[in-house]
Amino acid sequence: MVPIQTIERDGFRHVVHTLDSRYELPGRKFFSHKCLPELYTEVRDRVMNEIRHLEAYSATTDLWSSRTTEPYISLTIHFIDDDWKLRSRCLQTAFFPEDHTGAIIALGLKDALSAWGLDEARLVCMTTDSGANMVRALEINKWTRLACFGHRLHNAIERSVQHDARVARATGMCKKVVSTFSYSWKKKNALTSAQRELNLPPHKLITESPTRWGSRVKMMERVLEQEKAITQVLAADQKSRHLLPTWQDIDVLEAITKALKPLQDFTDALSGEEYVSVSYVKPVLHLLNTNILKPEEDKAGLCEDIKKRVLDYLNEKYKDPATDELLNMATFLDPRFKTTYMSPDKLEEVRSRVATETKALEEKTATDASSTEDQSERETSTVQLKKPKHSLGSFFSKCSSAPPKQQGFDMELDGYLLMVTADSDSDPLEWWRLQCSHFPRISRLAKKYLCIPATSSPSERAFSTGGNIVTSSRASLKPENVDRLVFLAKNLNV
């Protein structure tokens, strides 16, 4: 992630010479034309071998424009390996100069999977934002889509405060106050002095990021924390007295932070990619409905209005039958939750789907094994071998009555449901690692569904890496080099 030109700088060469005066540092072209391409090929082959025989995987994707306004599309896949570890591999950050229509994005995603030898029939689900073109692309490809929980929550919060004049005034006041202190070193010094005088924490004010609702809440929270110091500094300057927050503004800020601050933790928790997150969505929605955002009947005001609007939006969006079915399966296969957050009328549907998908997996395994066996038979000699004699035990093995497959599956499923629910703080993948031998059929489904990420954050993190590579001093990087460097940065040490 450092410019290759670094090795030609006098300071760097002096450091290397000091470390070992006998070492001759190669030139820039050695690294750009030989080292990095060879390293990329090596890591790509390793990743290719790792994902070649995946039984199931999920993916996240997103679109991004670099500092030089060049458009890119990312693809990150997620899967559970044989050791029951959740893995993520950023496969590409590809240059995407075409129009970003649903049809072209659909074709681009198909080509990306094909380039990595991934069977799209094994793609369980793709997590994306709610952009109309991305939604349309997955509809064209007929792939299952899960809307990013973070984007859904962001939209819910934006809509809950969108047309409220009180919120607009309070937010505008906060932005002006923060801007005033950000661009004046005198006021920064005065604020530091006021903090010491009033025994307030020596914190700086926070600037809002328009695309992250959490930053707005943090900005408001910090203004409330430093209200006395801010008032003291602004009141001392006649030119800035008009920015003093009124008591009405303070009431609005307190109402907003009270309603929205608890939601920040859920967004952060569901954005991880090193642990199971999809099975948390239904429990989180249940918690929001029954506790965090549940309106208090004996209270009224802005705080309760915001809670109700956020809750109504989320409940409406998660009523979609396909999404509800997917989340039910994921929650059911998490030993911490199972049927806890599922309505009784849905349980039979989930059992039926588990049975159907288990049967399909077994048939596919049998088909693959049969094709492998046929191939090995064709490779063997056509010479007829002597017919082996039957042992006495073989006659009894034919007569023994093994339980039917369906009966065996029902016993396995009932055994899974009867087991004590795992602790809520435990790792469900570790639980499955220990229990997969007891539930061989259901564990395969757990690998299939628990690899789905609840948010599209992994693809956005790939773009954060890209932003750290395509800096102002590296604005002339070719798109194929950007793709290579992001790929290496994300996959070299995993």
PDB file of N, CA, C and O in Angstrom, residues 2-53:
ATOM      1  N   VAL A   2       2.151   1.081  -0.167  1.00  0.00           N
ATOM      2  CA  VAL A   2       3.076   2.218  -0.254  1.00  0.00           C
ATOM      3  C   VAL A   2       3.523   2.363  -1.703  1.00  0.00           C
ATOM      4  O   VAL A   2       3.754   1.366  -2.385  1.00  0.00           O
ATOM      5  N   PRO A   3       3.656   3.573  -2.232  1.00  0.00           N
ATOM      6  CA  PRO A   3       4.112   3.745  -3.621  1.00  0.00           C
ATOM      7  C   PRO A   3       5.460   3.058  -3.856  1.00  0.00           C
ATOM      8  O   PRO A   3       6.366   3.126  -3.016  1.00  0.00           O
ATOM      9  N   ILE A   4       5.563   2.379  -4.995  1.00  0.00           N
ATOM     10  CA  ILE A   4       6.807   1.666  -5.320  1.00  0.00           C
ATOM     11  C   ILE A   4       7.971   2.630  -5.425  1.00  0.00           C
ATOM     12  O   ILE A   4       9.127   2.280  -5.169  1.00  0.00           O
ATOM     13  N   GLN A   5       7.679   3.860  -5.757  1.00  0.00           N
ATOM     14  CA  GLN A   5       8.719   4.881  -5.899  1.00  0.00           C
ATOM     15  C   GLN A   5       9.463   5.113  -4.569  1.00  0.00           C
ATOM     16  O   GLN A   5      10.572   5.658  -4.565  1.00  0.00           O
ATOM     17  N   THR A   6       8.873   4.639  -3.471  1.00  0.00           N
ATOM     18  CA  THR A   6       9.498   4.801  -2.154  1.00  0.00           C
ATOM     19  C   THR A   6      10.924   4.245  -2.140  1.00  0.00           C
ATOM     20  O   THR A   6      11.817   4.810  -1.499  1.00  0.00           O
ATOM     21  N   ILE A   7      11.150   3.138  -2.855  1.00  0.00           N
ATOM     22  CA  ILE A   7      12.464   2.490  -2.795  1.00  0.00           C
ATOM     23  C   ILE A   7      13.555   3.308  -3.477  1.00  0.00           C
ATOM     24  O   ILE A   7      14.742   3.012  -3.332  1.00  0.00           O
ATOM     25  N   GLU A   8      13.165   4.332  -4.242  1.00  0.00           N
ATOM     26  CA  GLU A   8      14.168   5.169  -4.903  1.00  0.00           C
ATOM     27  C   GLU A   8      14.467   6.441  -4.126  1.00  0.00           C
ATOM     28  O   GLU A   8      15.293   7.250  -4.549  1.00  0.00           O
ATOM     29  N   ARG A   9      13.792   6.620  -3.001  1.00  0.00           N
ATOM     30  CA  ARG A   9      14.013   7.822  -2.202  1.00  0.00           C
ATOM     31  C   ARG A   9      15.287   7.662  -1.378  1.00  0.00           C
ATOM     32  O   ARG A   9      15.578   6.582  -0.867  1.00  0.00           O
ATOM     33  N   ASP A  10      15.996   8.757  -1.232  1.00  0.00           N
ATOM     34  CA  ASP A  10      17.293   8.722  -0.556  1.00  0.00           C
ATOM     35  C   ASP A  10      17.172   8.231   0.881  1.00  0.00           C
ATOM     36  O   ASP A  10      18.009   7.449   1.353  1.00  0.00           O
ATOM     37  N   GLY A  11      16.126   8.667   1.559  1.00  0.00           N
ATOM     38  CA  GLY A  11      15.963   8.277   2.963  1.00  0.00           C
ATOM     39  C   GLY A  11      15.786   6.779   3.122  1.00  0.00           C
ATOM     40  O   GLY A  11      16.398   6.152   3.995  1.00  0.00           O
ATOM     41  N   PHE A  12      14.941   6.179   2.273  1.00  0.00           N
ATOM     42  CA  PHE A  12      14.695   4.746   2.358  1.00  0.00           C
ATOM     43  C   PHE A  12      15.957   3.951   2.017  1.00  0.00           C
ATOM     44  O   PHE A  12      16.301   2.981   2.693  1.00  0.00           O
ATOM     45  N   ARG A  13      16.655   4.386   0.976  1.00  0.00           N
ATOM     46  CA  ARG A  13      17.876   3.682   0.562  1.00  0.00           C
ATOM     47  C   ARG A  13      18.950   3.792   1.665  1.00  0.00           C
ATOM     48  O   ARG A  13      19.715   2.856   1.889  1.00  0.00           O
ATOM     49  N   HIS A  14      18.977   4.939   2.342  1.00  0.00           N
ATOM     50  CA  HIS A  14      19.936   5.114   3.437  1.00  0.00           C
ATOM     51  C   HIS A  14      19.612   4.159   4.586  1.00  0.00           C
ATOM     52  O   HIS A  14      20.523   3.565   5.192  1.00  0.00           O
ATOM     53  N   VAL A  15      18.306   3.994   4.892  1.00  0.00           N
ATOM     54  CA  VAL A  15      17.896   3.075   5.962  1.00  0.00           C
ATOM     55  C   VAL A  15      18.318   1.648   5.622  1.00  0.00           C
ATOM     56  O   VAL A  15      18.876   0.927   6.456  1.00  0.00           O
ATOM     57  N   VAL A  16      18.055   1.217   4.361  1.00  0.00           N
ATOM     58  CA  VAL A  16      18.409  -0.140   3.946  1.00  0.00           C
ATOM     59  C   VAL A  16      19.919  -0.339   4.000  1.00  0.00           C
ATOM     60  O   VAL A  16      20.418  -1.377   4.446  1.00  0.00           O
ATOM     61  N   HIS A  17      20.653   0.679   3.566  1.00  0.00           N
ATOM     62  CA  HIS A  17      22.123   0.592   3.592  1.00  0.00           C
ATOM     63  C   HIS A  17      22.637   0.485   5.020  1.00  0.00           C
ATOM     64  O   HIS A  17      23.599  -0.239   5.301  1.00  0.00           O
ATOM     65  N   THR A  18      21.973   1.192   5.949  1.00  0.00           N
ATOM     66  CA  THR A  18      22.370   1.133   7.361  1.00  0.00           C
ATOM     67  C   THR A  18      22.098  -0.250   7.946  1.00  0.00           C
ATOM     68  O   THR A  18      22.893  -0.779   8.727  1.00  0.00           O
ATOM     69  N   LEU A  19      20.965  -0.854   7.521  1.00  0.00           N
ATOM     70  CA  LEU A  19      20.631  -2.193   8.014  1.00  0.00           C
ATOM     71  C   LEU A  19      21.625  -3.238   7.513  1.00  0.00           C
ATOM     72  O   LEU A  19      22.036  -4.133   8.251  1.00  0.00           O
ATOM     73  N   ASP A  20      21.962  -3.148   6.221  1.00  0.00           N
ATOM     74  CA  ASP A  20      22.913  -4.104   5.640  1.00  0.00           C
ATOM     75  C   ASP A  20      23.605  -3.430   4.462  1.00  0.00           C
ATOM     76  O   ASP A  20      23.023  -3.302   3.376  1.00  0.00           O
ATOM     77  N   SER A  21      24.829  -3.005   4.660  1.00  0.00           N
ATOM     78  CA  SER A  21      25.547  -2.254   3.618  1.00  0.00           C
ATOM     79  C   SER A  21      25.881  -3.130   2.412  1.00  0.00           C
ATOM     80  O   SER A  21      26.198  -2.625   1.339  1.00  0.00           O
ATOM     81  N   ARG A  22      25.818  -4.463   2.567  1.00  0.00           N
ATOM     82  CA  ARG A  22      26.148  -5.353   1.447  1.00  0.00           C
ATOM     83  C   ARG A  22      24.986  -5.552   0.489  1.00  0.00           C
ATOM     84  O   ARG A  22      25.162  -6.018  -0.628  1.00  0.00           O
ATOM     85  N   TYR A  23      23.769  -5.211   0.948  1.00  0.00           N
ATOM     86  CA  TYR A  23      22.582  -5.475   0.127  1.00  0.00           C
ATOM     87  C   TYR A  23      22.400  -4.394  -0.932  1.00  0.00           C
ATOM     88  O   TYR A  23      22.432  -3.201  -0.634  1.00  0.00           O
ATOM     89  N   GLU A  24      22.216  -4.821  -2.174  1.00  0.00           N
ATOM     90  CA  GLU A  24      21.950  -3.888  -3.267  1.00  0.00           C
ATOM     91  C   GLU A  24      20.450  -3.879  -3.556  1.00  0.00           C
ATOM     92  O   GLU A  24      19.891  -4.867  -4.034  1.00  0.00           O
ATOM     93  N   LEU A  25      19.833  -2.766  -3.279  1.00  0.00           N
ATOM     94  CA  LEU A  25      18.387  -2.643  -3.448  1.00  0.00           C
ATOM     95  C   LEU A  25      18.028  -2.577  -4.923  1.00  0.00           C
ATOM     96  O   LEU A  25      18.557  -1.740  -5.654  1.00  0.00           O
ATOM     97  N   PRO A  26      17.123  -3.461  -5.412  1.00  0.00           N
ATOM     98  CA  PRO A  26      16.729  -3.405  -6.827  1.00  0.00           C
ATOM     99  C   PRO A  26      15.996  -2.106  -7.153  1.00  0.00           C
ATOM    100  O   PRO A  26      15.537  -1.385  -6.262  1.00  0.00           O
ATOM    101  N   GLY A  27      15.847  -1.857  -8.422  1.00  0.00           N
ATOM    102  CA  GLY A  27      15.150  -0.650  -8.869  1.00  0.00           C
ATOM    103  C   GLY A  27      13.642  -0.818  -8.854  1.00  0.00           C
ATOM    104  O   GLY A  27      13.108  -1.886  -8.577  1.00  0.00           O
ATOM    105  N   ARG A  28      12.971   0.277  -9.182  1.00  0.00           N
ATOM    106  CA  ARG A  28      11.509   0.299  -9.140  1.00  0.00           C
ATOM    107  C   ARG A  28      10.892  -0.714 -10.104  1.00  0.00           C
ATOM    108  O   ARG A  28       9.897  -1.375  -9.781  1.00  0.00           O
ATOM    109  N   LYS A  29      11.480  -0.859 -11.293  1.00  0.00           N
ATOM    110  CA  LYS A  29      10.897  -1.753 -12.295  1.00  0.00           C
ATOM    111  C   LYS A  29      10.964  -3.215 -11.868  1.00  0.00           C
ATOM    112  O   LYS A  29      10.126  -4.019 -12.273  1.00  0.00           O
ATOM    113  N   PHE A  30      11.966  -3.564 -11.072  1.00  0.00           N
ATOM    114  CA  PHE A  30      12.061  -4.948 -10.596  1.00  0.00           C
ATOM    115  C   PHE A  30      10.813  -5.315  -9.786  1.00  0.00           C
ATOM    116  O   PHE A  30      10.254  -6.401  -9.928  1.00  0.00           O
ATOM    117  N   PHE A  31      10.367  -4.371  -8.956  1.00  0.00           N
ATOM    118  CA  PHE A  31       9.191  -4.645  -8.125  1.00  0.00           C
ATOM    119  C   PHE A  31       7.893  -4.553  -8.931  1.00  0.00           C
ATOM    120  O   PHE A  31       6.993  -5.380  -8.765  1.00  0.00           O
ATOM    121  N   SER A  32       7.795  -3.564  -9.810  1.00  0.00           N
ATOM    122  CA  SER A  32       6.544  -3.365 -10.550  1.00  0.00           C
ATOM    123  C   SER A  32       6.353  -4.381 -11.670  1.00  0.00           C
ATOM    124  O   SER A  32       5.222  -4.772 -11.967  1.00  0.00           O
ATOM    125  N   HIS A  33       7.467  -4.822 -12.314  1.00  0.00           N
ATOM    126  CA  HIS A  33       7.351  -5.735 -13.461  1.00  0.00           C
ATOM    127  C   HIS A  33       7.574  -7.196 -13.104  1.00  0.00           C
ATOM    128  O   HIS A  33       7.170  -8.084 -13.853  1.00  0.00           O
ATOM    129  N   LYS A  34       8.229  -7.459 -11.983  1.00  0.00           N
ATOM    130  CA  LYS A  34       8.543  -8.854 -11.633  1.00  0.00           C
ATOM    131  C   LYS A  34       7.945  -9.271 -10.291  1.00  0.00           C
ATOM    132  O   LYS A  34       7.166 -10.211 -10.209  1.00  0.00           O
ATOM    133  N   CYS A  35       8.299  -8.548  -9.245  1.00  0.00           N
ATOM    134  CA  CYS A  35       7.922  -8.972  -7.895  1.00  0.00           C
ATOM    135  C   CYS A  35       6.406  -9.017  -7.687  1.00  0.00           C
ATOM    136  O   CYS A  35       5.861 -10.052  -7.302  1.00  0.00           O
ATOM    137  N   LEU A  36       5.747  -7.879  -7.910  1.00  0.00           N
ATOM    138  CA  LEU A  36       4.310  -7.815  -7.642  1.00  0.00           C
ATOM    139  C   LEU A  36       3.498  -8.742  -8.549  1.00  0.00           C
ATOM    140  O   LEU A  36       2.595  -9.429  -8.068  1.00  0.00           O
ATOM    141  N   PRO A  37       3.766  -8.802  -9.876  1.00  0.00           N
ATOM    142  CA  PRO A  37       3.018  -9.756 -10.709  1.00  0.00           C
ATOM    143  C   PRO A  37       3.195 -11.205 -10.265  1.00  0.00           C
ATOM    144  O   PRO A  37       2.232 -11.974 -10.255  1.00  0.00           O
ATOM    145  N   GLU A  38       4.414 -11.579  -9.882  1.00  0.00           N
ATOM    146  CA  GLU A  38       4.643 -12.956  -9.426  1.00  0.00           C
ATOM    147  C   GLU A  38       3.910 -13.214  -8.112  1.00  0.00           C
ATOM    148  O   GLU A  38       3.330 -14.291  -7.912  1.00  0.00           O
ATOM    149  N   LEU A  39       3.937 -12.229  -7.215  1.00  0.00           N
ATOM    150  CA  LEU A  39       3.251 -12.378  -5.936  1.00  0.00           C
ATOM    151  C   LEU A  39       1.738 -12.483  -6.152  1.00  0.00           C
ATOM    152  O   LEU A  39       1.057 -13.296  -5.509  1.00  0.00           O
ATOM    153  N   TYR A  40       1.221 -11.675  -7.076  1.00  0.00           N
ATOM    154  CA  TYR A  40      -0.216 -11.726  -7.375  1.00  0.00           C
ATOM    155  C   TYR A  40      -0.600 -13.101  -7.912  1.00  0.00           C
ATOM    156  O   TYR A  40      -1.618 -13.681  -7.499  1.00  0.00           O
ATOM    157  N   THR A  41       0.188 -13.630  -8.826  1.00  0.00           N
ATOM    158  CA  THR A  41      -0.089 -14.954  -9.394  1.00  0.00           C
ATOM    159  C   THR A  41      -0.070 -16.027  -8.321  1.00  0.00           C
ATOM    160  O   THR A  41      -0.933 -16.915  -8.275  1.00  0.00           O
ATOM    161  N   GLU A  42       0.906 -15.935  -7.430  1.00  0.00           N
ATOM    162  CA  GLU A  42       1.035 -16.931  -6.354  1.00  0.00           C
ATOM    163  C   GLU A  42      -0.172 -16.894  -5.423  1.00  0.00           C
ATOM    164  O   GLU A  42      -0.755 -17.939  -5.090  1.00  0.00           O
ATOM    165  N   VAL A  43      -0.569 -15.692  -4.999  1.00  0.00           N
ATOM    166  CA  VAL A  43      -1.699 -15.561  -4.072  1.00  0.00           C
ATOM    167  C   VAL A  43      -3.002 -15.923  -4.773  1.00  0.00           C
ATOM    168  O   VAL A  43      -3.879 -16.569  -4.189  1.00  0.00           O
ATOM    169  N   ARG A  44      -3.139 -15.532  -6.051  1.00  0.00           N
ATOM    170  CA  ARG A  44      -4.354 -15.867  -6.802  1.00  0.00           C
ATOM    171  C   ARG A  44      -4.512 -17.388  -6.917  1.00  0.00           C
ATOM    172  O   ARG A  44      -5.614 -17.915  -6.737  1.00  0.00           O
ATOM    173  N   ASP A  45      -3.419 -18.093  -7.208  1.00  0.00           N
ATOM    174  CA  ASP A  45      -3.483 -19.554  -7.315  1.00  0.00           C
ATOM    175  C   ASP A  45      -3.875 -20.173  -5.977  1.00  0.00           C
ATOM    176  O   ASP A  45      -4.648 -21.142  -5.928  1.00  0.00           O
ATOM    177  N   ARG A  46      -3.328 -19.617  -4.890  1.00  0.00           N
ATOM    178  CA  ARG A  46      -3.674 -20.143  -3.566  1.00  0.00           C
ATOM    179  C   ARG A  46      -5.154 -19.956  -3.263  1.00  0.00           C
ATOM    180  O   ARG A  46      -5.824 -20.875  -2.772  1.00  0.00           O
ATOM    181  N   VAL A  47      -5.672 -18.759  -3.549  1.00  0.00           N
ATOM    182  CA  VAL A  47      -7.090 -18.486  -3.316  1.00  0.00           C
ATOM    183  C   VAL A  47      -7.956 -19.359  -4.228  1.00  0.00           C
ATOM    184  O   VAL A  47      -8.985 -19.902  -3.808  1.00  0.00           O
ATOM    185  N   MET A  48      -7.530 -19.524  -5.485  1.00  0.00           N
ATOM    186  CA  MET A  48      -8.273 -20.351  -6.437  1.00  0.00           C
ATOM    187  C   MET A  48      -8.396 -21.791  -5.927  1.00  0.00           C
ATOM    188  O   MET A  48      -9.468 -22.393  -5.991  1.00  0.00           O
ATOM    189  N   ASN A  49      -7.299 -22.333  -5.429  1.00  0.00           N
ATOM    190  CA  ASN A  49      -7.329 -23.698  -4.897  1.00  0.00           C
ATOM    191  C   ASN A  49      -8.214 -23.802  -3.670  1.00  0.00           C
ATOM    192  O   ASN A  49      -8.847 -24.833  -3.424  1.00  0.00           O
ATOM    193  N   GLU A  50      -8.239 -22.713  -2.899  1.00  0.00           N
ATOM    194  CA  GLU A  50      -9.018 -22.706  -1.667  1.00  0.00           C
ATOM    195  C   GLU A  50     -10.519 -22.716  -1.933  1.00  0.00           C
ATOM    196  O   GLU A  50     -11.294 -23.331  -1.192  1.00  0.00           O
ATOM    197  N   ILE A  51     -10.955 -22.049  -2.998  1.00  0.00           N
ATOM    198  CA  ILE A  51     -12.391 -21.896  -3.250  1.00  0.00           C
ATOM    199  C   ILE A  51     -12.909 -22.807  -4.354  1.00  0.00           C
ATOM    200  O   ILE A  51     -14.100 -22.802  -4.652  1.00  0.00           O
ATOM    201  N   ARG A  52     -12.020 -23.590  -4.959  1.00  0.00           N
ATOM    202  CA  ARG A  52     -12.399 -24.363  -6.145  1.00  0.00           C
ATOM    203  C   ARG A  52     -13.511 -25.372  -5.862  1.00  0.00           C
ATOM    204  O   ARG A  52     -14.404 -25.569  -6.676  1.00  0.00           O
ATOM    205  N   HIS A  53     -13.460 -26.031  -4.708  1.00  0.00           N
ATOM    206  CA  HIS A  53     -14.401 -27.111  -4.429  1.00  0.00           C
ATOM    207  C   HIS A  53     -15.412 -26.756  -3.345  1.00  0.00           C
ATOM    208  O   HIS A  53     -15.885 -27.628  -2.614  1.00  0.00           O
TER     209      HIS A  53
END
